[in-house]
Amino acid sequence: MLRLMARGVCAALPRACTLSAAVQPICRHRFVQTGAPAASTKPRALAWLKEVSETIPLRMDRKEELAKYRSEAGMGRAEFIGALRRLGIADPVFHERCFAVADESGDGAVDFQEFFDTIFAILHGTAAQLADFEFTMWAGRGATHMSPKQFEDLYAAGCRMDANRSAADAVVRAEAQSAFRRADAESNCLLDRAEFARAHPTIPTPLAALAQSRHHNHN
């Protein structure tokens, strides 16, 4: 992935690093399904998901087993979102950001290799891989720093997707501000990937909520 420095972010922020107050409602909806996900009408999405979900990390270097899918045309946005819904993810913001990360080639479609790498990271990623994946989702492909607003968006999405969490929007914003300040070790109103990775286990994130939901459904 490319690495691009976030430009001009800190200059546009007040010195106290106050996060934007003009945000969408944060905890009004719950976007991780707590029951069985609805059946997908896309057989290919089911087939691709089955391959990824049944692939354990030890098989990551044996992708030739999955070569039968590489000749297929890539998934469009709607089909990819259908696959995410099959995993129990119903958050529309997550859908759009995840598609943007998965579509590495930028051709508007997700081929099998892109699909495999994205869903595998979600289902089987290590703590470090998940932190890096979520940083990329919310800061942008190739970004080296995350702004306060991007951090707030991630934090809010994590709250929305946590079925056990409920808080007023103002409370969530205050929590996000406090979490950002704690993570910002350099006090420069930006988080680099290392700062974000250190904070990642302590904050509500979409993938943490998804892991919790999947654990609940499997028990």
JSON list of C-alpha atoms in Angstrom, two decimals, residues 16-144:
[
{"chain": "A", "resi": 16, "resn": "ALA", "atom": "CA", "xyz": [-6.87, 21.90, 21.63]},
{"chain": "A", "resi": 17, "resn": "CYS", "atom": "CA", "xyz": [-7.55, 19.32, 18.89]},
{"chain": "A", "resi": 18, "resn": "THR", "atom": "CA", "xyz": [-11.31, 19.62, 19.34]},
{"chain": "A", "resi": 19, "resn": "LEU", "atom": "CA", "xyz": [-13.17, 17.08, 17.23]},
{"chain": "A", "resi": 20, "resn": "SER", "atom": "CA", "xyz": [-15.98, 18.09, 14.93]},
{"chain": "A", "resi": 21, "resn": "ALA", "atom": "CA", "xyz": [-19.34, 18.57, 16.62]},
{"chain": "A", "resi": 22, "resn": "ALA", "atom": "CA", "xyz": [-21.22, 18.25, 13.32]},
{"chain": "A", "resi": 23, "resn": "VAL", "atom": "CA", "xyz": [-21.36, 14.48, 13.11]},
{"chain": "A", "resi": 24, "resn": "GLN", "atom": "CA", "xyz": [-24.01, 12.00, 12.09]},
{"chain": "A", "resi": 25, "resn": "PRO", "atom": "CA", "xyz": [-26.05, 10.35, 14.84]},
{"chain": "A", "resi": 26, "resn": "ILE", "atom": "CA", "xyz": [-23.68, 7.83, 16.37]},
{"chain": "A", "resi": 27, "resn": "CYS", "atom": "CA", "xyz": [-25.48, 5.23, 18.45]},
{"chain": "A", "resi": 28, "resn": "ARG", "atom": "CA", "xyz": [-29.01, 5.47, 17.11]},
{"chain": "A", "resi": 29, "resn": "HIS", "atom": "CA", "xyz": [-28.70, 2.27, 15.09]},
{"chain": "A", "resi": 30, "resn": "ARG", "atom": "CA", "xyz": [-27.01, -1.08, 15.56]},
{"chain": "A", "resi": 31, "resn": "PHE", "atom": "CA", "xyz": [-25.28, -2.41, 12.48]},
{"chain": "A", "resi": 32, "resn": "VAL", "atom": "CA", "xyz": [-23.96, -5.82, 13.50]},
{"chain": "A", "resi": 33, "resn": "GLN", "atom": "CA", "xyz": [-26.65, -8.47, 13.33]},
{"chain": "A", "resi": 34, "resn": "THR", "atom": "CA", "xyz": [-26.85, -10.46, 16.53]},
{"chain": "A", "resi": 35, "resn": "GLY", "atom": "CA", "xyz": [-28.89, -13.28, 15.01]},
{"chain": "A", "resi": 36, "resn": "ALA", "atom": "CA", "xyz": [-28.24, -15.43, 11.98]},
{"chain": "A", "resi": 37, "resn": "PRO", "atom": "CA", "xyz": [-27.41, -13.27, 8.94]},
{"chain": "A", "resi": 38, "resn": "ALA", "atom": "CA", "xyz": [-29.87, -13.17, 6.08]},
{"chain": "A", "resi": 39, "resn": "ALA", "atom": "CA", "xyz": [-29.18, -15.56, 3.25]},
{"chain": "A", "resi": 40, "resn": "SER", "atom": "CA", "xyz": [-27.38, -14.04, 0.30]},
{"chain": "A", "resi": 41, "resn": "THR", "atom": "CA", "xyz": [-28.91, -14.28, -3.14]},
{"chain": "A", "resi": 42, "resn": "LYS", "atom": "CA", "xyz": [-25.44, -14.27, -4.72]},
{"chain": "A", "resi": 43, "resn": "PRO", "atom": "CA", "xyz": [-24.14, -17.86, -5.04]},
{"chain": "A", "resi": 44, "resn": "ARG", "atom": "CA", "xyz": [-20.66, -16.61, -6.02]},
{"chain": "A", "resi": 45, "resn": "ALA", "atom": "CA", "xyz": [-20.43, -14.48, -2.88]},
{"chain": "A", "resi": 46, "resn": "LEU", "atom": "CA", "xyz": [-21.28, -17.55, -0.82]},
{"chain": "A", "resi": 47, "resn": "ALA", "atom": "CA", "xyz": [-18.69, -19.66, -2.62]},
{"chain": "A", "resi": 48, "resn": "TRP", "atom": "CA", "xyz": [-15.97, -17.07, -2.18]},
{"chain": "A", "resi": 49, "resn": "LEU", "atom": "CA", "xyz": [-16.86, -16.55, 1.49]},
{"chain": "A", "resi": 50, "resn": "LYS", "atom": "CA", "xyz": [-16.78, -20.30, 2.07]},
{"chain": "A", "resi": 51, "resn": "GLU", "atom": "CA", "xyz": [-13.27, -20.53, 0.66]},
{"chain": "A", "resi": 52, "resn": "VAL", "atom": "CA", "xyz": [-12.02, -17.69, 2.86]},
{"chain": "A", "resi": 53, "resn": "SER", "atom": "CA", "xyz": [-13.82, -18.72, 6.05]},
{"chain": "A", "resi": 54, "resn": "GLU", "atom": "CA", "xyz": [-12.52, -22.30, 5.77]},
{"chain": "A", "resi": 55, "resn": "THR", "atom": "CA", "xyz": [-8.95, -21.22, 5.00]},
{"chain": "A", "resi": 56, "resn": "ILE", "atom": "CA", "xyz": [-6.80, -21.23, 8.08]},
{"chain": "A", "resi": 57, "resn": "PRO", "atom": "CA", "xyz": [-3.66, -19.09, 8.38]},
{"chain": "A", "resi": 58, "resn": "LEU", "atom": "CA", "xyz": [-1.40, -22.07, 7.73]},
{"chain": "A", "resi": 59, "resn": "ARG", "atom": "CA", "xyz": [-2.80, -22.25, 4.19]},
{"chain": "A", "resi": 60, "resn": "MET", "atom": "CA", "xyz": [-1.99, -18.67, 3.33]},
{"chain": "A", "resi": 61, "resn": "ASP", "atom": "CA", "xyz": [1.05, -19.75, 1.30]},
{"chain": "A", "resi": 62, "resn": "ARG", "atom": "CA", "xyz": [-0.99, -22.34, -0.63]},
{"chain": "A", "resi": 63, "resn": "LYS", "atom": "CA", "xyz": [-3.32, -20.07, -2.56]},
{"chain": "A", "resi": 64, "resn": "GLU", "atom": "CA", "xyz": [-2.86, -22.19, -5.69]},
{"chain": "A", "resi": 65, "resn": "GLU", "atom": "CA", "xyz": [-5.66, -24.30, -4.23]},
{"chain": "A", "resi": 66, "resn": "LEU", "atom": "CA", "xyz": [-7.99, -21.37, -4.89]},
{"chain": "A", "resi": 67, "resn": "ALA", "atom": "CA", "xyz": [-6.85, -20.69, -8.44]},
{"chain": "A", "resi": 68, "resn": "LYS", "atom": "CA", "xyz": [-10.19, -21.86, -9.87]},
{"chain": "A", "resi": 69, "resn": "TYR", "atom": "CA", "xyz": [-11.71, -18.51, -8.85]},
{"chain": "A", "resi": 70, "resn": "ARG", "atom": "CA", "xyz": [-9.02, -16.23, -10.25]},
{"chain": "A", "resi": 71, "resn": "SER", "atom": "CA", "xyz": [-10.41, -16.30, -13.78]},
{"chain": "A", "resi": 72, "resn": "GLU", "atom": "CA", "xyz": [-13.82, -15.03, -12.66]},
{"chain": "A", "resi": 73, "resn": "ALA", "atom": "CA", "xyz": [-14.81, -11.40, -13.16]},
{"chain": "A", "resi": 74, "resn": "GLY", "atom": "CA", "xyz": [-14.51, -9.21, -10.08]},
{"chain": "A", "resi": 75, "resn": "MET", "atom": "CA", "xyz": [-17.40, -8.41, -7.76]},
{"chain": "A", "resi": 76, "resn": "GLY", "atom": "CA", "xyz": [-19.12, -5.08, -8.10]},
{"chain": "A", "resi": 77, "resn": "ARG", "atom": "CA", "xyz": [-19.95, -2.93, -5.11]},
{"chain": "A", "resi": 78, "resn": "ALA", "atom": "CA", "xyz": [-23.44, -4.40, -4.54]},
{"chain": "A", "resi": 79, "resn": "GLU", "atom": "CA", "xyz": [-22.23, -8.00, -4.62]},
{"chain": "A", "resi": 80, "resn": "PHE", "atom": "CA", "xyz": [-19.32, -7.23, -2.31]},
{"chain": "A", "resi": 81, "resn": "ILE", "atom": "CA", "xyz": [-21.66, -5.53, 0.16]},
{"chain": "A", "resi": 82, "resn": "GLY", "atom": "CA", "xyz": [-23.90, -8.59, -0.01]},
{"chain": "A", "resi": 83, "resn": "ALA", "atom": "CA", "xyz": [-20.94, -10.70, 1.08]},
{"chain": "A", "resi": 84, "resn": "LEU", "atom": "CA", "xyz": [-20.27, -8.36, 4.02]},
{"chain": "A", "resi": 85, "resn": "ARG", "atom": "CA", "xyz": [-23.92, -8.61, 5.01]},
{"chain": "A", "resi": 86, "resn": "ARG", "atom": "CA", "xyz": [-23.55, -12.38, 4.95]},
{"chain": "A", "resi": 87, "resn": "LEU", "atom": "CA", "xyz": [-20.87, -11.95, 7.62]},
{"chain": "A", "resi": 88, "resn": "GLY", "atom": "CA", "xyz": [-23.37, -10.00, 9.71]},
{"chain": "A", "resi": 89, "resn": "ILE", "atom": "CA", "xyz": [-22.09, -6.51, 8.86]},
{"chain": "A", "resi": 90, "resn": "ALA", "atom": "CA", "xyz": [-24.91, -4.09, 8.05]},
{"chain": "A", "resi": 91, "resn": "ASP", "atom": "CA", "xyz": [-23.21, -0.73, 8.63]},
{"chain": "A", "resi": 92, "resn": "PRO", "atom": "CA", "xyz": [-23.33, 1.24, 5.34]},
{"chain": "A", "resi": 93, "resn": "VAL", "atom": "CA", "xyz": [-20.28, 3.36, 6.22]},
{"chain": "A", "resi": 94, "resn": "PHE", "atom": "CA", "xyz": [-18.25, 0.22, 6.88]},
{"chain": "A", "resi": 95, "resn": "HIS", "atom": "CA", "xyz": [-19.47, -1.21, 3.55]},
{"chain": "A", "resi": 96, "resn": "GLU", "atom": "CA", "xyz": [-18.21, 1.75, 1.55]},
{"chain": "A", "resi": 97, "resn": "ARG", "atom": "CA", "xyz": [-14.86, 2.01, 3.32]},
{"chain": "A", "resi": 98, "resn": "CYS", "atom": "CA", "xyz": [-14.22, -1.72, 3.16]},
{"chain": "A", "resi": 99, "resn": "PHE", "atom": "CA", "xyz": [-14.98, -1.79, -0.57]},
{"chain": "A", "resi": 100, "resn": "ALA", "atom": "CA", "xyz": [-12.55, 1.07, -1.14]},
{"chain": "A", "resi": 101, "resn": "VAL", "atom": "CA", "xyz": [-9.80, -0.83, 0.69]},
{"chain": "A", "resi": 102, "resn": "ALA", "atom": "CA", "xyz": [-10.57, -4.13, -1.05]},
{"chain": "A", "resi": 103, "resn": "ASP", "atom": "CA", "xyz": [-10.51, -2.57, -4.53]},
{"chain": "A", "resi": 104, "resn": "GLU", "atom": "CA", "xyz": [-6.73, -2.19, -4.56]},
{"chain": "A", "resi": 105, "resn": "SER", "atom": "CA", "xyz": [-6.57, -1.87, -8.33]},
{"chain": "A", "resi": 106, "resn": "GLY", "atom": "CA", "xyz": [-9.15, 0.94, -8.28]},
{"chain": "A", "resi": 107, "resn": "ASP", "atom": "CA", "xyz": [-11.08, -0.57, -11.20]},
{"chain": "A", "resi": 108, "resn": "GLY", "atom": "CA", "xyz": [-14.45, -0.53, -9.40]},
{"chain": "A", "resi": 109, "resn": "ALA", "atom": "CA", "xyz": [-14.52, -4.30, -8.89]},
{"chain": "A", "resi": 110, "resn": "VAL", "atom": "CA", "xyz": [-13.04, -6.68, -6.33]},
{"chain": "A", "resi": 111, "resn": "ASP", "atom": "CA", "xyz": [-11.40, -9.73, -7.88]},
{"chain": "A", "resi": 112, "resn": "PHE", "atom": "CA", "xyz": [-10.97, -12.96, -5.97]},
{"chain": "A", "resi": 113, "resn": "GLN", "atom": "CA", "xyz": [-7.45, -12.19, -4.74]},
{"chain": "A", "resi": 114, "resn": "GLU", "atom": "CA", "xyz": [-8.55, -8.78, -3.43]},
{"chain": "A", "resi": 115, "resn": "PHE", "atom": "CA", "xyz": [-11.64, -10.36, -1.87]},
{"chain": "A", "resi": 116, "resn": "PHE", "atom": "CA", "xyz": [-9.62, -13.14, -0.29]},
{"chain": "A", "resi": 117, "resn": "ASP", "atom": "CA", "xyz": [-7.02, -10.81, 1.21]},
{"chain": "A", "resi": 118, "resn": "THR", "atom": "CA", "xyz": [-9.66, -8.44, 2.61]},
{"chain": "A", "resi": 119, "resn": "ILE", "atom": "CA", "xyz": [-12.01, -11.01, 4.12]},
{"chain": "A", "resi": 120, "resn": "PHE", "atom": "CA", "xyz": [-9.11, -13.13, 5.38]},
{"chain": "A", "resi": 121, "resn": "ALA", "atom": "CA", "xyz": [-7.77, -10.12, 7.27]},
{"chain": "A", "resi": 122, "resn": "ILE", "atom": "CA", "xyz": [-11.20, -9.51, 8.81]},
{"chain": "A", "resi": 123, "resn": "LEU", "atom": "CA", "xyz": [-11.71, -13.16, 9.83]},
{"chain": "A", "resi": 124, "resn": "HIS", "atom": "CA", "xyz": [-8.19, -14.35, 10.61]},
{"chain": "A", "resi": 125, "resn": "GLY", "atom": "CA", "xyz": [-6.02, -11.25, 11.03]},
{"chain": "A", "resi": 126, "resn": "THR", "atom": "CA", "xyz": [-3.65, -10.87, 13.95]},
{"chain": "A", "resi": 127, "resn": "ALA", "atom": "CA", "xyz": [-4.04, -7.94, 16.31]},
{"chain": "A", "resi": 128, "resn": "ALA", "atom": "CA", "xyz": [-1.38, -6.01, 14.40]},
{"chain": "A", "resi": 129, "resn": "GLN", "atom": "CA", "xyz": [-2.98, -6.81, 11.04]},
{"chain": "A", "resi": 130, "resn": "LEU", "atom": "CA", "xyz": [-6.42, -5.72, 12.23]},
{"chain": "A", "resi": 131, "resn": "ALA", "atom": "CA", "xyz": [-5.04, -2.43, 13.55]},
{"chain": "A", "resi": 132, "resn": "ASP", "atom": "CA", "xyz": [-3.30, -1.77, 10.24]},
{"chain": "A", "resi": 133, "resn": "PHE", "atom": "CA", "xyz": [-6.43, -2.72, 8.28]},
{"chain": "A", "resi": 134, "resn": "GLU", "atom": "CA", "xyz": [-8.69, -0.40, 10.28]},
{"chain": "A", "resi": 135, "resn": "PHE", "atom": "CA", "xyz": [-6.16, 2.43, 10.08]},
{"chain": "A", "resi": 136, "resn": "THR", "atom": "CA", "xyz": [-6.21, 2.09, 6.29]},
{"chain": "A", "resi": 137, "resn": "MET", "atom": "CA", "xyz": [-10.01, 1.90, 6.20]},
{"chain": "A", "resi": 138, "resn": "TRP", "atom": "CA", "xyz": [-10.51, 5.14, 8.07]},
{"chain": "A", "resi": 139, "resn": "ALA", "atom": "CA", "xyz": [-7.39, 7.18, 7.24]},
{"chain": "A", "resi": 140, "resn": "GLY", "atom": "CA", "xyz": [-7.24, 6.13, 3.60]},
{"chain": "A", "resi": 141, "resn": "ARG", "atom": "CA", "xyz": [-5.10, 3.88, 1.45]},
{"chain": "A", "resi": 142, "resn": "GLY", "atom": "CA", "xyz": [-1.45, 4.74, 1.85]},
{"chain": "A", "resi": 143, "resn": "ALA", "atom": "CA", "xyz": [-2.03, 7.29, 4.63]},
{"chain": "A", "resi": 144, "resn": "THR", "atom": "CA", "xyz": [0.67, 7.60, 7.25]}
]
